[in-house]
CSV table of C-alpha atoms in Angstrom, one decimal:
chain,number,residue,atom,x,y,z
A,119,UNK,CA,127.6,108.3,103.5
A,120,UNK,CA,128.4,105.6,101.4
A,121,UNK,CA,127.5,105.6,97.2
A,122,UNK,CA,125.0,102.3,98.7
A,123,UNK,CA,123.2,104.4,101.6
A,124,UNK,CA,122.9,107.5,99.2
A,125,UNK,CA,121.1,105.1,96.9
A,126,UNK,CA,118.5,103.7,99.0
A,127,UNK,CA,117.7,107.1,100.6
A,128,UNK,CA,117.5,108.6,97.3
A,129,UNK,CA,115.2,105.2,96.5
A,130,UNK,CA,113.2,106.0,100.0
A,131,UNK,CA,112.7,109.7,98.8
A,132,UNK,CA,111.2,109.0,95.3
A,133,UNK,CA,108.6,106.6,96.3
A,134,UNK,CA,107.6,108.9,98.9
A,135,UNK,CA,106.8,111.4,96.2
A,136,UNK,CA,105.2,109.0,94.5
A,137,UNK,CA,102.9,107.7,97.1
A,138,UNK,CA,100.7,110.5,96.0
A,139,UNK,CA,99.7,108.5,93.2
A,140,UNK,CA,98.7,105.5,95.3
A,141,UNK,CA,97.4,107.1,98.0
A,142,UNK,CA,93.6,106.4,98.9
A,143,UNK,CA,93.9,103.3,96.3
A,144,UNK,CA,92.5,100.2,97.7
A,145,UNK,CA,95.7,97.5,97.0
A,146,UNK,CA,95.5,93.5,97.6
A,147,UNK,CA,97.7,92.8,101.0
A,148,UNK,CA,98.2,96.0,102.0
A,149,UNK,CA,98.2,97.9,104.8
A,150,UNK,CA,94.3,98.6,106.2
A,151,UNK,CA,93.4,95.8,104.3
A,152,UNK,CA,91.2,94.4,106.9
A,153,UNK,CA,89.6,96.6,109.0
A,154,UNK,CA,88.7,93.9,112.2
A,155,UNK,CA,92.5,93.1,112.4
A,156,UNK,CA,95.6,95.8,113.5
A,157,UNK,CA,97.5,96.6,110.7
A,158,UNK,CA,101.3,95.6,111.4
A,159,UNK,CA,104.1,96.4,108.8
A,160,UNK,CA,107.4,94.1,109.3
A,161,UNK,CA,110.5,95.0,107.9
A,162,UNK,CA,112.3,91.9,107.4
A,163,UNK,CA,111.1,87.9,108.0
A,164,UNK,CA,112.1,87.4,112.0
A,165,UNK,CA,109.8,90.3,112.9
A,166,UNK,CA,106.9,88.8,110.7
A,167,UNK,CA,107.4,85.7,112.5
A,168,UNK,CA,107.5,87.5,116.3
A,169,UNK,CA,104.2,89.9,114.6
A,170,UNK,CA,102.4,87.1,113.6
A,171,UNK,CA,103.2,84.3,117.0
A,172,UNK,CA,102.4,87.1,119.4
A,173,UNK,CA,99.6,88.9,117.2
A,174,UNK,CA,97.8,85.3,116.3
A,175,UNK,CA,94.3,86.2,114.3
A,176,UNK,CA,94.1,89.3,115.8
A,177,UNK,CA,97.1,91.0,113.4
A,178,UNK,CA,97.8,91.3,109.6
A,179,UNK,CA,101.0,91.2,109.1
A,180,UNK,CA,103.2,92.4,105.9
A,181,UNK,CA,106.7,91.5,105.1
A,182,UNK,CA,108.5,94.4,103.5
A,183,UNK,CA,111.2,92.4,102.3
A,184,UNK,CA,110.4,89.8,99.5
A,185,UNK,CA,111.3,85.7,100.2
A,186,UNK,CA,114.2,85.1,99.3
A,187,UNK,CA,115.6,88.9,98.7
A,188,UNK,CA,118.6,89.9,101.0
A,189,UNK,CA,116.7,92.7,103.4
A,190,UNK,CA,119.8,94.8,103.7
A,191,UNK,CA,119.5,96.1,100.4
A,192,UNK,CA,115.7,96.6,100.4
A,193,UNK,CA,114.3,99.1,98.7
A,194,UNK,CA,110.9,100.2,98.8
A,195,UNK,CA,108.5,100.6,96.1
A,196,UNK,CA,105.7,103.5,96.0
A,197,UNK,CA,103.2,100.9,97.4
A,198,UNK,CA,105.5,99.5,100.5
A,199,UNK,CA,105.7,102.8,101.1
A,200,UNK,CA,101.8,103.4,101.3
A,201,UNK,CA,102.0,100.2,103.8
A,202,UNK,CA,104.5,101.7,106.0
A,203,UNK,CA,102.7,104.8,105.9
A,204,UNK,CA,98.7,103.6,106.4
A,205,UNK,CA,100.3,101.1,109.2
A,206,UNK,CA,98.7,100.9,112.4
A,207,UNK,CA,102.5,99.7,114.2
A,208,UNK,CA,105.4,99.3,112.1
A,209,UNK,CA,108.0,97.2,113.9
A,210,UNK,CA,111.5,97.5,112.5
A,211,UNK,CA,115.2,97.0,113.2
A,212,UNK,CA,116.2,100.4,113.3
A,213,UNK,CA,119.8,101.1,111.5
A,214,UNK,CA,119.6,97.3,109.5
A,215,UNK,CA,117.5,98.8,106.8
A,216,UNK,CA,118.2,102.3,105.6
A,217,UNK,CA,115.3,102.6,103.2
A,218,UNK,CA,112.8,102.1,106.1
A,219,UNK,CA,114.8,104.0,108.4
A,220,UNK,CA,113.9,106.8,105.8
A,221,UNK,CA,110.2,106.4,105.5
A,222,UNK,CA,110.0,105.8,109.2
A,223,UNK,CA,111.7,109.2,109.7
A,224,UNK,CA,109.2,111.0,107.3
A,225,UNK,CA,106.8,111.1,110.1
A,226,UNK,CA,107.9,112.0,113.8
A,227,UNK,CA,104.5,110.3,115.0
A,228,UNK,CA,104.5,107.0,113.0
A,229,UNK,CA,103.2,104.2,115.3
A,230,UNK,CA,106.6,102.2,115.6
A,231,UNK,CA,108.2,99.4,117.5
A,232,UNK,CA,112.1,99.8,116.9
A,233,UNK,CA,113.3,96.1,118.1
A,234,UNK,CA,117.0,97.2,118.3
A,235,UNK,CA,115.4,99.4,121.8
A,236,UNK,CA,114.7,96.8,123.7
A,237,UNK,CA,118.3,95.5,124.7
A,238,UNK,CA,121.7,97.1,124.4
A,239,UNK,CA,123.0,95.7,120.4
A,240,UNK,CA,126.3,93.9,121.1
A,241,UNK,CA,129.1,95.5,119.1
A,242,UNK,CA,129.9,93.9,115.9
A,243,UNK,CA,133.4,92.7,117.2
A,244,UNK,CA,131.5,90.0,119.9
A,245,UNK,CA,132.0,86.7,119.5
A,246,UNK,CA,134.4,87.5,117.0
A,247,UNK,CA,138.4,86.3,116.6
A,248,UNK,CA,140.6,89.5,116.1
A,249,UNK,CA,144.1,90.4,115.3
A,250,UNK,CA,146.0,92.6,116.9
A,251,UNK,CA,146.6,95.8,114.4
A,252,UNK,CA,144.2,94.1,112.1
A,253,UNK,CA,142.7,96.8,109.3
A,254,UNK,CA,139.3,96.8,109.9
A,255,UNK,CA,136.5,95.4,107.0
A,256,UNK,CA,134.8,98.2,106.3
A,257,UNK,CA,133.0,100.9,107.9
A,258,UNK,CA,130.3,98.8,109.3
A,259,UNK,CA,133.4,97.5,111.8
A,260,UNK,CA,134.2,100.6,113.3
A,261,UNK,CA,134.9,100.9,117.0
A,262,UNK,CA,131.2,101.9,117.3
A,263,UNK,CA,129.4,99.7,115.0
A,264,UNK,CA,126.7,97.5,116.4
A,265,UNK,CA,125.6,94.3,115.5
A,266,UNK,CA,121.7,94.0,114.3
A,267,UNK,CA,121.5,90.3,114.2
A,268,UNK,CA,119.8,90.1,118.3
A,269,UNK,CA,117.4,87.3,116.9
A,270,UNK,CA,119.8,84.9,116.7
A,271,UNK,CA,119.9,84.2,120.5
A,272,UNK,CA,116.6,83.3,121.3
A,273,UNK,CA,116.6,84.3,125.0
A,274,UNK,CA,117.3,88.2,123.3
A,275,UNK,CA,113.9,87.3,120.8
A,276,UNK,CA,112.1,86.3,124.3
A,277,UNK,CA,112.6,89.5,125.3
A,278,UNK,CA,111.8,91.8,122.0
A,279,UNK,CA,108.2,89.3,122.1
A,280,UNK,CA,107.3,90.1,125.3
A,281,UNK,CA,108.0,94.2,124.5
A,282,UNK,CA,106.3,93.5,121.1
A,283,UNK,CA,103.0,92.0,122.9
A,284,UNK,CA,103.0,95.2,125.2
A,285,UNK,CA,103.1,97.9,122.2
A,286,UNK,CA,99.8,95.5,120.7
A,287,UNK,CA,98.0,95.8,123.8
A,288,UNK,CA,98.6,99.7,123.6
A,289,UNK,CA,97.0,99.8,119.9
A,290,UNK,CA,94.7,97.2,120.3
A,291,UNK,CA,93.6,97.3,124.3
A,292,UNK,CA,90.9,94.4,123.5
A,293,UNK,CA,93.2,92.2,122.8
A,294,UNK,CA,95.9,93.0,125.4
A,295,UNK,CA,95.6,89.5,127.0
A,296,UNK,CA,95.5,87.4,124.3
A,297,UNK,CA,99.1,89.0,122.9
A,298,UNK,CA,100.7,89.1,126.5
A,299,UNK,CA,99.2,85.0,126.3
A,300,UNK,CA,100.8,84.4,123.0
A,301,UNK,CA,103.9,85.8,123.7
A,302,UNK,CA,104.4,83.7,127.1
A,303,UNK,CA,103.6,80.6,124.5
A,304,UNK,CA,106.5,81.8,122.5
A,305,UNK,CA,108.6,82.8,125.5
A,306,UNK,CA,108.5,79.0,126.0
A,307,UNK,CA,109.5,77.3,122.4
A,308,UNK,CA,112.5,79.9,122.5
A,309,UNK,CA,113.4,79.2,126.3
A,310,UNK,CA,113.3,75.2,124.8
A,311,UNK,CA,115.4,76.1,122.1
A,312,UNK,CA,118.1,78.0,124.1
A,313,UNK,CA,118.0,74.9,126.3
A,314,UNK,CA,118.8,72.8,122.9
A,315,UNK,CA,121.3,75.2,122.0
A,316,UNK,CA,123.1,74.9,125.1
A,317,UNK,CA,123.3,71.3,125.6
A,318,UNK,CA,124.0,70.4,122.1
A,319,UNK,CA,126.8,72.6,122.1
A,320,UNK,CA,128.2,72.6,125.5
A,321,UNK,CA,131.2,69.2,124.4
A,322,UNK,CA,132.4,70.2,120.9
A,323,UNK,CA,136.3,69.3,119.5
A,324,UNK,CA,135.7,73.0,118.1
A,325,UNK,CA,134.6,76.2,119.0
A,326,UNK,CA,135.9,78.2,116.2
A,327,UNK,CA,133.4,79.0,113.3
A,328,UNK,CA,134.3,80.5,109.8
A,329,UNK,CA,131.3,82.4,108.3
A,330,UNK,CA,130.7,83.7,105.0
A,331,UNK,CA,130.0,87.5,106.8
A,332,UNK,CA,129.8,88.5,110.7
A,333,UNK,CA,126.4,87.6,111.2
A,334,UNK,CA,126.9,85.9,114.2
A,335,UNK,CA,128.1,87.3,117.0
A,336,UNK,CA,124.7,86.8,119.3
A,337,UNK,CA,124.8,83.4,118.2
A,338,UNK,CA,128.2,82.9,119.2
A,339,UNK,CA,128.2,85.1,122.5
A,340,UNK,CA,125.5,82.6,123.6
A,341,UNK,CA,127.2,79.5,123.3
A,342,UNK,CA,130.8,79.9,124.1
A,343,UNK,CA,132.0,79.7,119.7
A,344,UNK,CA,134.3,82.1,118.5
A,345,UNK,CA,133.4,83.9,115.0
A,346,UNK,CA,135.8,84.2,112.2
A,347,UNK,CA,133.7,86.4,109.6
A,348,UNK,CA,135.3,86.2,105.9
A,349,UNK,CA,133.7,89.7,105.1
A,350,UNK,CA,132.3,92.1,107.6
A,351,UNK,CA,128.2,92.8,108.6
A,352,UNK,CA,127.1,93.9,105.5
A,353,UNK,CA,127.6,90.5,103.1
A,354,UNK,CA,128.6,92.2,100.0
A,355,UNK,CA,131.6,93.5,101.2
A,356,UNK,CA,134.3,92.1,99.4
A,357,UNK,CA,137.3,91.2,101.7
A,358,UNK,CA,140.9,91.9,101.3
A,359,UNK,CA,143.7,89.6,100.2
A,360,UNK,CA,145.0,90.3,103.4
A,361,UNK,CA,142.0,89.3,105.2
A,362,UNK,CA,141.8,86.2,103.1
A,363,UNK,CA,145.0,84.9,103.9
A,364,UNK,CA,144.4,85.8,108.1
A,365,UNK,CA,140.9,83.9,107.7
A,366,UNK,CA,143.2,80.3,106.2
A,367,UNK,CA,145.5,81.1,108.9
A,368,UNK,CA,143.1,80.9,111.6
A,369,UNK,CA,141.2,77.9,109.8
A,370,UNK,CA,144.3,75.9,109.5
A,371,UNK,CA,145.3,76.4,112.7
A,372,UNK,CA,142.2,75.6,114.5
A,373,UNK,CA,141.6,73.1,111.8
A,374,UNK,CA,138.4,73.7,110.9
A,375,UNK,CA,136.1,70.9,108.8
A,376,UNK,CA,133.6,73.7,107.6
A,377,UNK,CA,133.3,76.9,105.7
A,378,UNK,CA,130.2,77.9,106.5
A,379,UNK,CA,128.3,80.3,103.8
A,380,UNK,CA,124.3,81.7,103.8
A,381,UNK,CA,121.6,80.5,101.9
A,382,UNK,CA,120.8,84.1,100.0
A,383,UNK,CA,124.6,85.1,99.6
A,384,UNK,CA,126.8,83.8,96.9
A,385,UNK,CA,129.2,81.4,98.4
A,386,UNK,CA,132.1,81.5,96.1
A,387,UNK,CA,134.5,83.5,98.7
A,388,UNK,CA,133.4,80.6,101.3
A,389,UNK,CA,134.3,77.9,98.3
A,390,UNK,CA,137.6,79.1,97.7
A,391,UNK,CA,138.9,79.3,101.3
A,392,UNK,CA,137.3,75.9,101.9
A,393,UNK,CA,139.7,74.5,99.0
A,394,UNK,CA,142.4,76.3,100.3
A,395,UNK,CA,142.1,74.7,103.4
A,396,UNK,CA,140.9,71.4,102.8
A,397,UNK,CA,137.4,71.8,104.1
A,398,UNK,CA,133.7,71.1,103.7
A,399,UNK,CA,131.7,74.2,102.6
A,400,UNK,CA,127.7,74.4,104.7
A,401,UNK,CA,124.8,76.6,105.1
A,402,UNK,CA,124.7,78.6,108.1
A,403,UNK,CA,121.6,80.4,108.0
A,404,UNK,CA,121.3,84.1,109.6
A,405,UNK,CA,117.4,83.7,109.2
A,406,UNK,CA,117.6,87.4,108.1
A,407,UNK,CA,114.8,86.1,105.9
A,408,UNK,CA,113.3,83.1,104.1
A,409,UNK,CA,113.8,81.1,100.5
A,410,UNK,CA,111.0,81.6,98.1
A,411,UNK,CA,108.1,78.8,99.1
A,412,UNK,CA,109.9,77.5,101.8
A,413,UNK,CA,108.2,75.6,104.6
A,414,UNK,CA,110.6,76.8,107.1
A,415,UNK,CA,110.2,79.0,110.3
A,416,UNK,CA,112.7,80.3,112.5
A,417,UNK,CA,112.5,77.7,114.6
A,418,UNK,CA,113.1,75.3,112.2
A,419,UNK,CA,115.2,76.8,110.9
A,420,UNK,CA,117.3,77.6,113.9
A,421,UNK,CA,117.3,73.6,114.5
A,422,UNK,CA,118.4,73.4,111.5
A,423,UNK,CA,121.5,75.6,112.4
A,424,UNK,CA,122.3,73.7,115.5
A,425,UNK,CA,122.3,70.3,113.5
A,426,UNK,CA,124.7,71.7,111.1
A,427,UNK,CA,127.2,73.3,114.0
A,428,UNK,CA,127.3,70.2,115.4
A,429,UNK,CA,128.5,67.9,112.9
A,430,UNK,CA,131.2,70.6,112.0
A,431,UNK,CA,132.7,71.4,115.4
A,432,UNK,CA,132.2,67.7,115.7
A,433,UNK,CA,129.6,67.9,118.9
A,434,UNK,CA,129.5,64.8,121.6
C-alpha cells in the first residue's frame, strides 16, 4: 500500500469515528434531506450527472467530490461520511476512490451501485502506444491494472444508465417506470453522441494523441486513436526522464500539433514536451469532474472534446 492509499484510509477511518458526533444532526444538502425524494450519494461528477438524468425529480442527488477538486484524491469529511452512511443508494466507481471504497466497506449491507460491475474495465494499457521492455509508470500500470475512466465512451455510460435505472426501480418501485423512461431518453443523446464521435473522427491526418495522464483509453478504444499518456492513471505521478524522452520520440515522429493537458491538473509537464517538440498545448478534458460554476455537462463537455480532437489530428 502506497504512503497516498494509507493516507486516505487512515482519512476514511477518522471521520468514521467521528460521525458519532454528527450523527442524528439535521445538515443542509445532506443525505435524508428530503423525505419524498430517494436519497442518492455520487462519488464523483459523471455519476451525479447519470443519478440525476435517469433519477429526474424523483432523486436528490449529492456529489461527494467538490467542483473543481480532482476526485482521486478525495477525502471525506465527518459529514460526507454521514451522507454516505444515511444514503438510500450510493453509486460509486469502485477502486477510483479509496476513501469511499473505505466507508463503503464499513457496512456489508450498504445500498450500493458499484458502476465499474456493469461491464468488464478495459486494462489501463488500451488504446495505449507501448514500448517493447518499456519500465512501467507506476504501480497503477501493472499487468493487472484496470482503467476506471468507462464514461468516456458513451455507448459503455448507455449501459451503466440503463443498470443505474434498474437498481432505482428496486429502491423506489413507484417510480420504476419513470427511471427505466428517463434512462431510454439518455440512452438516446449518448447513442447521438457516439454517432458524432464516430463520424467526426472516422478521416483524421492523425490518430495518435499525447495526453497529460492515461485517461483515455475508452475514449481511444472507441474511435480507432492511439494514446500516448505522459504520466500513468493516477495524474500526479511524476514521469521519468526516460519516459519524457520516449513521449518526444513518439510525438516527433508522428508529428503531433497538440499536447493535450486536463483542465484540473497542472499542465507544466504537457508545456515543456510541447516546446520540445514544437507543438500547441490543449485541454482534453477526462470529465472526472466539473470547474467551480461552470455551465458545463458531460455532454457538452464531451462536444467540447471532439471539437478540440479534431482540429489537432486535423479531422476532414
Amino acid at each position: 500500500m502506497t504512503n497516498r492509499t494509507t493516507s486516505r484510509v487512515l482519512a476514511a477511518a477518522t471521520a468514521l469515528l467521528a460521525l458519532g458526533a454528527v450523527a442524528g444532526c439535521s445538515t443542509s444538502g445532506a443525505a435524508g434531506a428530503d423525505p419524498q425524494r430517494v436519497d442518492v450519494v455520487a462519488a464523483f461528477y459523471p455519476l451525479q450527472f447519470l443519478a440525476e438524468r435517469i433519477g429526474g425529480d424523483a432523486v436528490h442527488v449529492t456529489n461527494l467530490a467538490k467542483p473543481g477538486a480532482e476526485p482521486h484524491d478525495l477525502e471525506l469529511s465527518p459529514r460526507q461520511v454521514g451522507q454516505v452512511t444515511e444514503a438510500e443508494l450510493i453509486v460509486y466507481l469502485k477502486g477510483f476512490q479509496p476513501a469511499v471504497d473505505e466507508t463503503v466497506a464499513q457496512d456489508d449491507d450498504a445500498p450500493v451501485f458499484d458502476v465499474a460491475g456493469v461491464q468488464p474495465l478495459l486494462d489501463a494499457s488500451a488504446g495505449g502506444h507501448n514500448h517493447e521492455g518499456e519500465e512501467e509508470q507506476g504501480e497503477e500500470q501493472h499487468a493487472h491494472a484496470k482503467d476506471p475512466h468507462v464514461w468516456l465512451d458513451p455507448t459503455r455510460l448507455a449501459a451503466i444508465g440503463d443498470q443505474l435505472a434498474q437498481r432505482l426501480g428496486e429502491v423506489d418501485p413507484d417510480h420504476a417506470a419513470d427511471y427505466t423512461a428517463r434512462a431510454a431518453a439518455l440512452r438516446a443523446d449518448l447513442t447521438a453522441l457516439d454517432g458524432e464521435f464516430t463520424q467526426g473522427l472516422a478521416t483524421c491526418q492523425r490518430r495518435e494523441i499525447v495526453t497529460s495522464h492515461t485517461a483515455f483509453g475508452y475514449l481511444a478504444d472507441r474511435y480507432r486513436l492511439e494514446q500516448v499518456g505522459i504520466t500513468g492513471l493516477s495524474p500526479d505521478v511524476e514521469p521519468s526522464p526516460q519516459r519524457l524522452a520516449r513521449v518526444i520520440e513518439d510525438a516527433k515522429a508522428h508529428q503531433a500539433s497538440t499536447i493535450f493537458f486536463e483542465a484540473l491538473v497542472s499542465p507544466k509537464v504537457a508545456e515543456t514536451i510541447a516546446g520540445q517538440v514544437g507543438a500547441k498545448t490543449a485541454v482534453l478534458d477526462p470529465i472526472e469532474g466539473l470547474a467551480a460554476g461552470s455551465g458545463s455537462d458531460y455532454l457538452s463537455v464531451m462536444r467540447t472534446n471532439l471539437q478540440t480532437l479534431r482540429t489537432a489530428l486535423s479531422c476532414s
